[in-house]
Short mmCIF file of N, CA and C in Angstrom, two decimals:
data_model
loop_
_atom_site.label_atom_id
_atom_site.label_comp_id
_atom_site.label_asym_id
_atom_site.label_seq_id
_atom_site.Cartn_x
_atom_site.Cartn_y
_atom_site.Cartn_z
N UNK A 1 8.91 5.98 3.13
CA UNK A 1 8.43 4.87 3.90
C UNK A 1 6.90 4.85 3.97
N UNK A 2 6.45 6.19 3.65
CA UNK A 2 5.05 6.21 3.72
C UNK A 2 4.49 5.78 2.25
N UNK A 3 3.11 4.88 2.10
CA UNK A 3 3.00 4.79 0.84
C UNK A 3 1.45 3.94 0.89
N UNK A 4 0.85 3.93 -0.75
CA UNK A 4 -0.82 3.57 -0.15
C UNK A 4 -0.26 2.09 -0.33
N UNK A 5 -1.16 1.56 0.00
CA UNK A 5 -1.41 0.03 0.19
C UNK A 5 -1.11 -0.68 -1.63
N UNK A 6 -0.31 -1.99 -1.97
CA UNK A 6 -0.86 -2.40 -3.03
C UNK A 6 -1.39 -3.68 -3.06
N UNK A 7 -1.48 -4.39 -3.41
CA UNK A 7 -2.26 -6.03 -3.70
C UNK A 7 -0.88 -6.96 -2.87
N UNK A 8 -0.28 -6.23 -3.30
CA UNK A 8 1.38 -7.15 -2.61
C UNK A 8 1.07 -7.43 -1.34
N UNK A 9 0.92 -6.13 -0.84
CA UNK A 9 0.64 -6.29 0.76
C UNK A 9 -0.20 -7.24 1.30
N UNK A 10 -1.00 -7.63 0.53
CA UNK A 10 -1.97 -8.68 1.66
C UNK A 10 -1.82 -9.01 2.71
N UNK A 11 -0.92 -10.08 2.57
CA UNK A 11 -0.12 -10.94 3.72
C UNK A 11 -0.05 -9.93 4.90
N UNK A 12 0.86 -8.92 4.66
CA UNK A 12 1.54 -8.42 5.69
C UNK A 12 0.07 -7.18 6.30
N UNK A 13 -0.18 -6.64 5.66
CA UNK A 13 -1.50 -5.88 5.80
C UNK A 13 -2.83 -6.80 6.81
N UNK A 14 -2.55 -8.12 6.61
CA UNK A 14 -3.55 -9.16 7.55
C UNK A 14 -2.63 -9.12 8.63
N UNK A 15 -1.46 -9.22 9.18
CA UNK A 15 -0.87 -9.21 10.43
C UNK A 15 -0.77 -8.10 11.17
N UNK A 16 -1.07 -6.29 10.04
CA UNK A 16 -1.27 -5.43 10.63
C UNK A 16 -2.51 -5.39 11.12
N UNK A 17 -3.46 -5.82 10.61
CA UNK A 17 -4.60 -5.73 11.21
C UNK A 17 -4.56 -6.48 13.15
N UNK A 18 -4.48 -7.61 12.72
CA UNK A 18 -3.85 -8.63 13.83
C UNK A 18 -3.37 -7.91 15.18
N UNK A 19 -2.76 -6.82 15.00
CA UNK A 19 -1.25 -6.68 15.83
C UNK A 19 -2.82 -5.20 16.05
N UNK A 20 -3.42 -4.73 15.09
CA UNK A 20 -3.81 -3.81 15.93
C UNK A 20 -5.01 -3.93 16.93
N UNK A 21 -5.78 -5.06 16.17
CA UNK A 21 -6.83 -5.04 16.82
C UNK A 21 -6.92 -5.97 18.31
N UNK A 22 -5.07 -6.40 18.39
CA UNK A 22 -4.78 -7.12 19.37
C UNK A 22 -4.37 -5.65 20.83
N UNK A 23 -3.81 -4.77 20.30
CA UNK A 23 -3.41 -3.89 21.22
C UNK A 23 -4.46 -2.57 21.08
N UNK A 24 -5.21 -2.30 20.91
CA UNK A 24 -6.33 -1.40 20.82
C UNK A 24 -7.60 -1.60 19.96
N UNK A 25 -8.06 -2.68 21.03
CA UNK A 25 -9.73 -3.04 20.73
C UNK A 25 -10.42 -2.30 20.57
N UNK A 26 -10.95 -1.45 21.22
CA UNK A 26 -11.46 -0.41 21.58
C UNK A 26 -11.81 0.71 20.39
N UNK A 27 -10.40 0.55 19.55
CA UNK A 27 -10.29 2.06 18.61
C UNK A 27 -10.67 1.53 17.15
N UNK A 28 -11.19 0.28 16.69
CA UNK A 28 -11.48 -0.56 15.49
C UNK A 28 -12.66 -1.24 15.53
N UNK A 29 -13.45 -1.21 14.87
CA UNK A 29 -14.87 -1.48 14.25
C UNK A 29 -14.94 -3.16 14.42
N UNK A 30 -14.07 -4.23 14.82
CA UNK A 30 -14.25 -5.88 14.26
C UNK A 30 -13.83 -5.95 15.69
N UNK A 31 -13.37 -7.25 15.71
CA UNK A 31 -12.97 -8.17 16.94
C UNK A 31 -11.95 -8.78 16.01
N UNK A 32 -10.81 -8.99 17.06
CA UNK A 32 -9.58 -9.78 16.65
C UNK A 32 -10.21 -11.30 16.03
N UNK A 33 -11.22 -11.62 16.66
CA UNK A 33 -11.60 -13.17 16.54
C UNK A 33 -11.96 -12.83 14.98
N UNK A 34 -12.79 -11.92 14.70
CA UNK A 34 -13.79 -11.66 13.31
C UNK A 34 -12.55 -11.38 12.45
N UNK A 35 -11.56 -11.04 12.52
CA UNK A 35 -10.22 -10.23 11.77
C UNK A 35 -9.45 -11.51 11.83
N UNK A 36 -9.05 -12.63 12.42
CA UNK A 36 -8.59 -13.88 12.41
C UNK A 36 -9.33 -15.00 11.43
N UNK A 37 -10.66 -14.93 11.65
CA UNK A 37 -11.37 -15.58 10.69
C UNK A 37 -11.61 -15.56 9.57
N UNK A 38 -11.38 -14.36 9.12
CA UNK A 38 -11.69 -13.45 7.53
C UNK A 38 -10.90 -14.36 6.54
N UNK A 39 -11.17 -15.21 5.38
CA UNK A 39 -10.24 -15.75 4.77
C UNK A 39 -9.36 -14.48 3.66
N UNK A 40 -7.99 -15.26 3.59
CA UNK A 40 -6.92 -14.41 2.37
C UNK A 40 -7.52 -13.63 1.72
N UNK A 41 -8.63 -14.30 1.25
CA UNK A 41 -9.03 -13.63 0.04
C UNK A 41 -9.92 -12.53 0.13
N UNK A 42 -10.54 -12.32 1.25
CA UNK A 42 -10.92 -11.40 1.57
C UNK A 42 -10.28 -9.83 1.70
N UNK A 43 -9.53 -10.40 2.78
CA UNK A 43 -8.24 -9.46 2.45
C UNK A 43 -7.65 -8.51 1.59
N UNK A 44 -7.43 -9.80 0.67
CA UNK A 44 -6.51 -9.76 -0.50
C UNK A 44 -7.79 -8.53 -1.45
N UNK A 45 -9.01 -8.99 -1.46
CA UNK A 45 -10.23 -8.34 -2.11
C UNK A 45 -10.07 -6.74 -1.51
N UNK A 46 -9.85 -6.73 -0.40
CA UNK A 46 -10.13 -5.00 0.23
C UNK A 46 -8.69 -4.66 -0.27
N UNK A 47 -7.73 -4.75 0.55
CA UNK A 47 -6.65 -4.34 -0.55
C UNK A 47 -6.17 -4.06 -1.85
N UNK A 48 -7.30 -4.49 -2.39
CA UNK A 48 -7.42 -4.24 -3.76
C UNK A 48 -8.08 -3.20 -4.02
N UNK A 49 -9.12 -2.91 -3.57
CA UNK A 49 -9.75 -2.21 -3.25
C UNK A 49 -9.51 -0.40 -2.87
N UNK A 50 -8.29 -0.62 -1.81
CA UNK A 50 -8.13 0.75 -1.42
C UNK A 50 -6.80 1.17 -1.42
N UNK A 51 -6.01 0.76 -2.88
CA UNK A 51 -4.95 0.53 -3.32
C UNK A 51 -4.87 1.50 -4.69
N UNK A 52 -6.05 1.63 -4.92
CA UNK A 52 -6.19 2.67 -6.07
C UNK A 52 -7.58 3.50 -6.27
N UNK A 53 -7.68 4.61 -7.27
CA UNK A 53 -8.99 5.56 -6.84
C UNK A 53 -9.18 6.43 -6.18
N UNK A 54 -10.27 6.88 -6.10
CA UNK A 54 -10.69 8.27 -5.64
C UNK A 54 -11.14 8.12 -4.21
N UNK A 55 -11.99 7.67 -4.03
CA UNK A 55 -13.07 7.11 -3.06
C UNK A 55 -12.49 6.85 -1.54
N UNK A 56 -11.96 5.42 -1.73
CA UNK A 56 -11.04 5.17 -0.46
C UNK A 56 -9.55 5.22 -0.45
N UNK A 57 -8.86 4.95 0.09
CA UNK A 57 -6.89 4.38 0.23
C UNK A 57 -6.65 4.33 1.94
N UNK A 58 -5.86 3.23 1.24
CA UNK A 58 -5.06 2.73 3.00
C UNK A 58 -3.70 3.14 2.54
N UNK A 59 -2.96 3.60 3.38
CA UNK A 59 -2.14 4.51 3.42
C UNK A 59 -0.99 3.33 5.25
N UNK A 60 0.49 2.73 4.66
CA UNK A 60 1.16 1.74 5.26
C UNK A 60 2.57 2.57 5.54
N UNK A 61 3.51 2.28 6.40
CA UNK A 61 4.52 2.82 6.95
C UNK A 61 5.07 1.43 6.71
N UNK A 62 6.29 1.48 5.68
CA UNK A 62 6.70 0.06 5.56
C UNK A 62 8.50 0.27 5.18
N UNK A 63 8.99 0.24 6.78
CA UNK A 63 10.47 0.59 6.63
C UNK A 63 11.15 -0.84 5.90
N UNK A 64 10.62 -1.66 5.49
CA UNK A 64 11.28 -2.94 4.98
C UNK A 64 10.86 -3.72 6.18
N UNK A 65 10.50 -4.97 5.86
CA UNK A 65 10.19 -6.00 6.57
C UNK A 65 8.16 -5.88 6.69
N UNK A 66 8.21 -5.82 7.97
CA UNK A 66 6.78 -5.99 8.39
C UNK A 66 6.18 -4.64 8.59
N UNK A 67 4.98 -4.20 8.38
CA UNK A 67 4.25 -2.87 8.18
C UNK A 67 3.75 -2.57 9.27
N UNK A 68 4.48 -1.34 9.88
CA UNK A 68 4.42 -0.80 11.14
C UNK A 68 3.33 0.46 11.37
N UNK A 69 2.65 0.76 10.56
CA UNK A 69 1.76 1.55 10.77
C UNK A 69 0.84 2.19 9.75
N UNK A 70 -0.36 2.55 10.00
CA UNK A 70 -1.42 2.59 8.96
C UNK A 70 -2.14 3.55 9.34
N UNK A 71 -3.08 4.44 7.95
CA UNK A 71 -3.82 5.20 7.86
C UNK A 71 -4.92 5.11 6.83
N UNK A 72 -6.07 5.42 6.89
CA UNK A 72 -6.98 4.99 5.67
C UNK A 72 -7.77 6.20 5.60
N UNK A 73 -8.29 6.46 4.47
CA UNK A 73 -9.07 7.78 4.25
C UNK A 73 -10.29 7.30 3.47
N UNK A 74 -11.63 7.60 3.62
CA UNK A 74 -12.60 7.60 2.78
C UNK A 74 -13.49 8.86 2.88
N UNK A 75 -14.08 8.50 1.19
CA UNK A 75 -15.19 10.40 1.26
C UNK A 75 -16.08 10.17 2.19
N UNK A 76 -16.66 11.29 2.81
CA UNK A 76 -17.62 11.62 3.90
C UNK A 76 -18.49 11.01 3.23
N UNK A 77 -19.92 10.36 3.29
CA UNK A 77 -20.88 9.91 2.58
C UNK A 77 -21.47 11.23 2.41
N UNK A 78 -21.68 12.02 3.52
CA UNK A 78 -22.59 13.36 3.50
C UNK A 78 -22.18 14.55 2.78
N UNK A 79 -20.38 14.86 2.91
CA UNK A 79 -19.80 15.89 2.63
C UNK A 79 -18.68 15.34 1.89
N UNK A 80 -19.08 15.52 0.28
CA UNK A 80 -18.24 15.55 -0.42
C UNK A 80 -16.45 15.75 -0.36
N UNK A 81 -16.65 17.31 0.16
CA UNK A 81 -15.38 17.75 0.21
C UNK A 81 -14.67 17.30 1.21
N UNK A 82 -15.28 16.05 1.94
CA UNK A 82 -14.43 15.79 3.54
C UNK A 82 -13.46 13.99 3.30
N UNK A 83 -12.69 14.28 3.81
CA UNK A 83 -11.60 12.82 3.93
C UNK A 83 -11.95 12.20 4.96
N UNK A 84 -12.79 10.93 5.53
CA UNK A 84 -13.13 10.54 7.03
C UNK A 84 -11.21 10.06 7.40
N UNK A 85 -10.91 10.19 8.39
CA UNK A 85 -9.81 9.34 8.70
C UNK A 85 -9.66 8.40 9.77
N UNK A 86 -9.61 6.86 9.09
CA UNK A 86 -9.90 5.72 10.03
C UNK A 86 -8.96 4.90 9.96
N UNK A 87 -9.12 4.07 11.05
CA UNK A 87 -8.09 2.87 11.18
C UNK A 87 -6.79 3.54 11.26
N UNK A 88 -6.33 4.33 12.59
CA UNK A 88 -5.05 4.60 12.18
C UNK A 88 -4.31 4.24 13.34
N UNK A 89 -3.50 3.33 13.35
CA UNK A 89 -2.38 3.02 14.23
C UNK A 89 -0.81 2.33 13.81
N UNK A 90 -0.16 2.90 15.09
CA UNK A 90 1.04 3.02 14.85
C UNK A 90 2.05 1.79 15.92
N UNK A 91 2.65 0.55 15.34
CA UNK A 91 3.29 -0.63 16.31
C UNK A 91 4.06 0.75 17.31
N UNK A 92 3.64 -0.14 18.59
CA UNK A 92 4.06 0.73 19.50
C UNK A 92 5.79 1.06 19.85
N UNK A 93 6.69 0.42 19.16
CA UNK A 93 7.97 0.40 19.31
C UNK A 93 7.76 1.87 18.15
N UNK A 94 7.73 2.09 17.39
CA UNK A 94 7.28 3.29 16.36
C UNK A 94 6.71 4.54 16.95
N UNK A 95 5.69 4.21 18.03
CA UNK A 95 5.33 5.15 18.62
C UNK A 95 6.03 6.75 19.35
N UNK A 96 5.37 8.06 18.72
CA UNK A 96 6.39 8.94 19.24
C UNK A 96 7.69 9.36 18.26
N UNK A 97 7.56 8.53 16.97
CA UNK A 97 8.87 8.63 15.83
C UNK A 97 7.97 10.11 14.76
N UNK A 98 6.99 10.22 15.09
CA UNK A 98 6.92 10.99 13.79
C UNK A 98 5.75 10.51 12.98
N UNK A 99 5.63 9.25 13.13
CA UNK A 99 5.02 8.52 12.02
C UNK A 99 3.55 8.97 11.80
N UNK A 100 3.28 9.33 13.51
CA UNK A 100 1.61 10.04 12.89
C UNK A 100 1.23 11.03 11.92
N UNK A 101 2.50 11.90 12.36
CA UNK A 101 2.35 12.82 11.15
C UNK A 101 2.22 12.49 9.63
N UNK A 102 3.75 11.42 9.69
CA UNK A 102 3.77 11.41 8.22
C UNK A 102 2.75 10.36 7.56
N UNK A 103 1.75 9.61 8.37
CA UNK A 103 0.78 8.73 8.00
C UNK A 103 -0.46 9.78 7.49
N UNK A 104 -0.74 10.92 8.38
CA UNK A 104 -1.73 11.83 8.11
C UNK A 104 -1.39 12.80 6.80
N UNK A 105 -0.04 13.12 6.73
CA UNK A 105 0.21 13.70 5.44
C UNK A 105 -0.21 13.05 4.35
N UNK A 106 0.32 11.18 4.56
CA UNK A 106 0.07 10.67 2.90
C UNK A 106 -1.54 10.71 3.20
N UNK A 107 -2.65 10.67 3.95
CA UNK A 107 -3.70 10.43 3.41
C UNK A 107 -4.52 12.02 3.39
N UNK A 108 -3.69 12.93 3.99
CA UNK A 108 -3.84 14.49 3.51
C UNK A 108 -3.76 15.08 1.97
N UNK A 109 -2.16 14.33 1.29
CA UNK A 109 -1.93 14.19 0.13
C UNK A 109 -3.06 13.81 -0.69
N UNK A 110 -3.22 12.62 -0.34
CA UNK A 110 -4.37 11.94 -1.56
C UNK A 110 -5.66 12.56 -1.14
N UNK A 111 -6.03 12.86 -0.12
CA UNK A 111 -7.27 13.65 -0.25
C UNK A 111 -7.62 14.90 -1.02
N UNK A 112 -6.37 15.66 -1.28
CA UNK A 112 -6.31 17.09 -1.67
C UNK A 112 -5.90 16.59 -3.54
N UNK A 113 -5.34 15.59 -3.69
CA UNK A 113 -5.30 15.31 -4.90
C UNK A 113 -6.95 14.84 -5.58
N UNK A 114 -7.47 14.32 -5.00
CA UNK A 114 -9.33 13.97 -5.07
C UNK A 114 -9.98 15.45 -5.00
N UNK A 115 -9.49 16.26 -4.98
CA UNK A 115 -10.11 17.37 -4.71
C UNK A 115 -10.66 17.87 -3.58
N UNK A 116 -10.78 17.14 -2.01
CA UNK A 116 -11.39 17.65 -1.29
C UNK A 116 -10.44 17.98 -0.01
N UNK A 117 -10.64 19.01 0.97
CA UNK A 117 -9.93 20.16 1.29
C UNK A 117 -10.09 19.86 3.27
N UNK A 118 -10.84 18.64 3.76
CA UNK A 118 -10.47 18.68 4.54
C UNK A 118 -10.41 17.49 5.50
N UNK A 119 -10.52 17.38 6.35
CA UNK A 119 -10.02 16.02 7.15
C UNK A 119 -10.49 15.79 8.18
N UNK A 120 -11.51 14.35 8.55
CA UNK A 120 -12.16 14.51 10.01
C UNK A 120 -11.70 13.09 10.08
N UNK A 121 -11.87 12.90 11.78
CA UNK A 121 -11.76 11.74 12.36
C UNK A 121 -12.77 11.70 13.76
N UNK A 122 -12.61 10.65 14.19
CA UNK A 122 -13.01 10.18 15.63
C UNK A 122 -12.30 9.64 16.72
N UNK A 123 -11.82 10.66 18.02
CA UNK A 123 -11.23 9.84 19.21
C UNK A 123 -12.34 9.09 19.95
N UNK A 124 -12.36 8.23 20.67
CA UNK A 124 -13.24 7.45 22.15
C UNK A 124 -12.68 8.63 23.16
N UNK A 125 -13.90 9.30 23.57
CA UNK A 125 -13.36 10.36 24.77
C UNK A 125 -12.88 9.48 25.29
N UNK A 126 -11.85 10.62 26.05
CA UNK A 126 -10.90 9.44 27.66
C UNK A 126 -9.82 9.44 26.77
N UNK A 127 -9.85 8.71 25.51
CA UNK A 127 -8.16 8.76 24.85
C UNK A 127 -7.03 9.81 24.63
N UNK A 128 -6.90 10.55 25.97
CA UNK A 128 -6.25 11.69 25.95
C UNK A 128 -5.08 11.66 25.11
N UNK A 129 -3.98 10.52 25.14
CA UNK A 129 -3.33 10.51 24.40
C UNK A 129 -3.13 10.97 22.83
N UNK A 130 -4.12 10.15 22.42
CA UNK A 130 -4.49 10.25 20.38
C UNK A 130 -4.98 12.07 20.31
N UNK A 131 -6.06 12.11 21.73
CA UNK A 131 -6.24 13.28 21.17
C UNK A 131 -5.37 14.51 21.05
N UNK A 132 -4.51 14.56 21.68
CA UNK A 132 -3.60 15.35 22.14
C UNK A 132 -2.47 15.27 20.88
N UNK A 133 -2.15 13.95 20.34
CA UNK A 133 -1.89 13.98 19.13
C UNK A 133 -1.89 14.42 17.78
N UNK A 134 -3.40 14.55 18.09
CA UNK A 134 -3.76 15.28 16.86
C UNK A 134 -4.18 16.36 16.96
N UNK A 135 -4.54 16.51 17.94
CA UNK A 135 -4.32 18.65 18.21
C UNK A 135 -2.79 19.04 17.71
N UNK A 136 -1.80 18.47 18.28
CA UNK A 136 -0.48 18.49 17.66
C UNK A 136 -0.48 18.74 16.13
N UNK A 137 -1.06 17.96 15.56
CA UNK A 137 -1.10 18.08 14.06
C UNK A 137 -2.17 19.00 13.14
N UNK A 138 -2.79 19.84 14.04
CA UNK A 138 -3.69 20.71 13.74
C UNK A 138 -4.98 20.53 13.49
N UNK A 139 -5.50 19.38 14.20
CA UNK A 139 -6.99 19.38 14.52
C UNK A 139 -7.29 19.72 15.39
N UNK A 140 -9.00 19.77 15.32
CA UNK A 140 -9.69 20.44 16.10
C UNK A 140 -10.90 19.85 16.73
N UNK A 141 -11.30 20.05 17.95
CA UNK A 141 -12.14 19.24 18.38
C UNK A 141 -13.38 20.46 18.13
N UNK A 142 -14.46 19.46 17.16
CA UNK A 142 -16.03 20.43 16.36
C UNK A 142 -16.82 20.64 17.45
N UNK A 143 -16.77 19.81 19.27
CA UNK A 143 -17.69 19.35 20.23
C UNK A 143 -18.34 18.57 19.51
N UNK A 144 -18.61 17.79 18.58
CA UNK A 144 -19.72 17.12 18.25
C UNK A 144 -19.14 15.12 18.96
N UNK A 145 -20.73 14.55 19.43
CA UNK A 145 -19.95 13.39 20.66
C UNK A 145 -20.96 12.82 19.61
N UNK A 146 -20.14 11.14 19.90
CA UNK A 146 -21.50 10.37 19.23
C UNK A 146 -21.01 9.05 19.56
N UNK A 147 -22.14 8.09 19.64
CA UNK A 147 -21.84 6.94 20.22
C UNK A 147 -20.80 6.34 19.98
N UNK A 148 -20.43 5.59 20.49
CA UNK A 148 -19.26 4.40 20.21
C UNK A 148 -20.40 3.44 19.12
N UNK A 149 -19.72 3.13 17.71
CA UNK A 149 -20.66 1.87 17.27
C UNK A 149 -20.73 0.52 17.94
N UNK A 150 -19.88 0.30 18.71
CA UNK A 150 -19.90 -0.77 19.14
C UNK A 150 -19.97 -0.86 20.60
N UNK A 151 -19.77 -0.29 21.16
CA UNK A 151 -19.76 -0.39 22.88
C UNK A 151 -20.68 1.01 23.33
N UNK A 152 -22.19 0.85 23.05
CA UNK A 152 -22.92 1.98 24.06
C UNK A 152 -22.64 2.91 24.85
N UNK A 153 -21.85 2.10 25.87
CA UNK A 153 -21.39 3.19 27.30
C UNK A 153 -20.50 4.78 26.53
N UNK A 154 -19.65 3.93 25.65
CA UNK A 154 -18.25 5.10 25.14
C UNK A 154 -18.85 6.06 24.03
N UNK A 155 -18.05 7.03 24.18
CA UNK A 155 -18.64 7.81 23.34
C UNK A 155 -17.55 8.44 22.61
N UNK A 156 -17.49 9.05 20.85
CA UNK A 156 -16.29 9.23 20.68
C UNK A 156 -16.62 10.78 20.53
N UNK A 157 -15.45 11.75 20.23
CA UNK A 157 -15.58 12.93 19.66
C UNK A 157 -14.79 13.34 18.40
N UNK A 158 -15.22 13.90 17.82
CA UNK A 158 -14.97 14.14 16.52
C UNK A 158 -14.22 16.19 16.05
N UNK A 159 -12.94 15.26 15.31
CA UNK A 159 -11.86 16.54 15.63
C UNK A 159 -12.09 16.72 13.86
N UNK A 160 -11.58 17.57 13.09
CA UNK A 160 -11.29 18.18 12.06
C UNK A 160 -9.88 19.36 11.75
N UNK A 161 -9.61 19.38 10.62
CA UNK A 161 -8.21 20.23 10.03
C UNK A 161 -8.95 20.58 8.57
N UNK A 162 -7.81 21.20 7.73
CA UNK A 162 -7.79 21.12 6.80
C UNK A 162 -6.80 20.79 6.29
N UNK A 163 -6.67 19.76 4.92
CA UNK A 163 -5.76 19.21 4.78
C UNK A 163 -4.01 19.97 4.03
#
């Protein structure tokens, strides 16, 4: 059920976006309004995009029907050997199934197939939940805090594993 993104997906990959940036603003880089406006083809262009290669992949939970959950991996700009891990959420009826794991495996997989060996992300302190999640899955919080890009006040922290 886990699997990277292909060109097919468009469609359904634009309603995941939709559905996430509708229930956790906060944890995604755009605004629902800016993610509503984006034409098809745009879309359709990034999906293409991180559907094959080294570099980036979006990584979809797609039990048949509509795509219930997502993971994306890109290289560190700074550190070669590192997988950033972004954009990851899970439709909340899904929530609690497992799926985090097996979303972090496929983009664990393809990272270690690229050659590089380990895996960082970013919680918004306060999100006890996610973080607690992914301590579960064997990350680690580095202490390193750093702004929210988009909202000043928040600040996120940044966990690591190896993949």
């Amino acid at each position: 059920m886990i699997r990277r993104v292909e060109p097919a997906d468009t469609a359904r990959m634009r309603a995941l976006r939709l559905e996430m940036l509708a229930d956790a603003p906060l944890a995604f880089l755009e605004t629902i309004a800016e993610a509503a406006a984006r034409p098809h083809a745009e879309y359709a262009a990034r999906v293409a995009q991180v559907s094959a290669g080294p570099d980036t992949a979006q990584f979809v939970a797609d039990p048949g029907g509509r795509l219930v959950g997502h993971a994306g991996g890109v290289t560190h700009p700074t550190e070669p050997g590192v997988t950033v891990i972004y954009a990851v959420y899970i439709t909340p009826t899904w929530r609690g199934t497992g799926l985090l794991a097996d979303l972090v495996d496929g983009v664990a997989g393809w990272s270690r197939s690229c050659g590089r060996d380990e895996l960082m992300l970013e919680v918004v302190v306060g999100n006890d939940r996610a973080y607690r999640a992914y301590q579960r899955l064997g990350f680690v919080d580095t202490g390193v805090r750093l702004p929210h890009p988009n909202i000043p006040a928040l600040r996120e922290l940044q966990m690591r594993r190896a993949v």
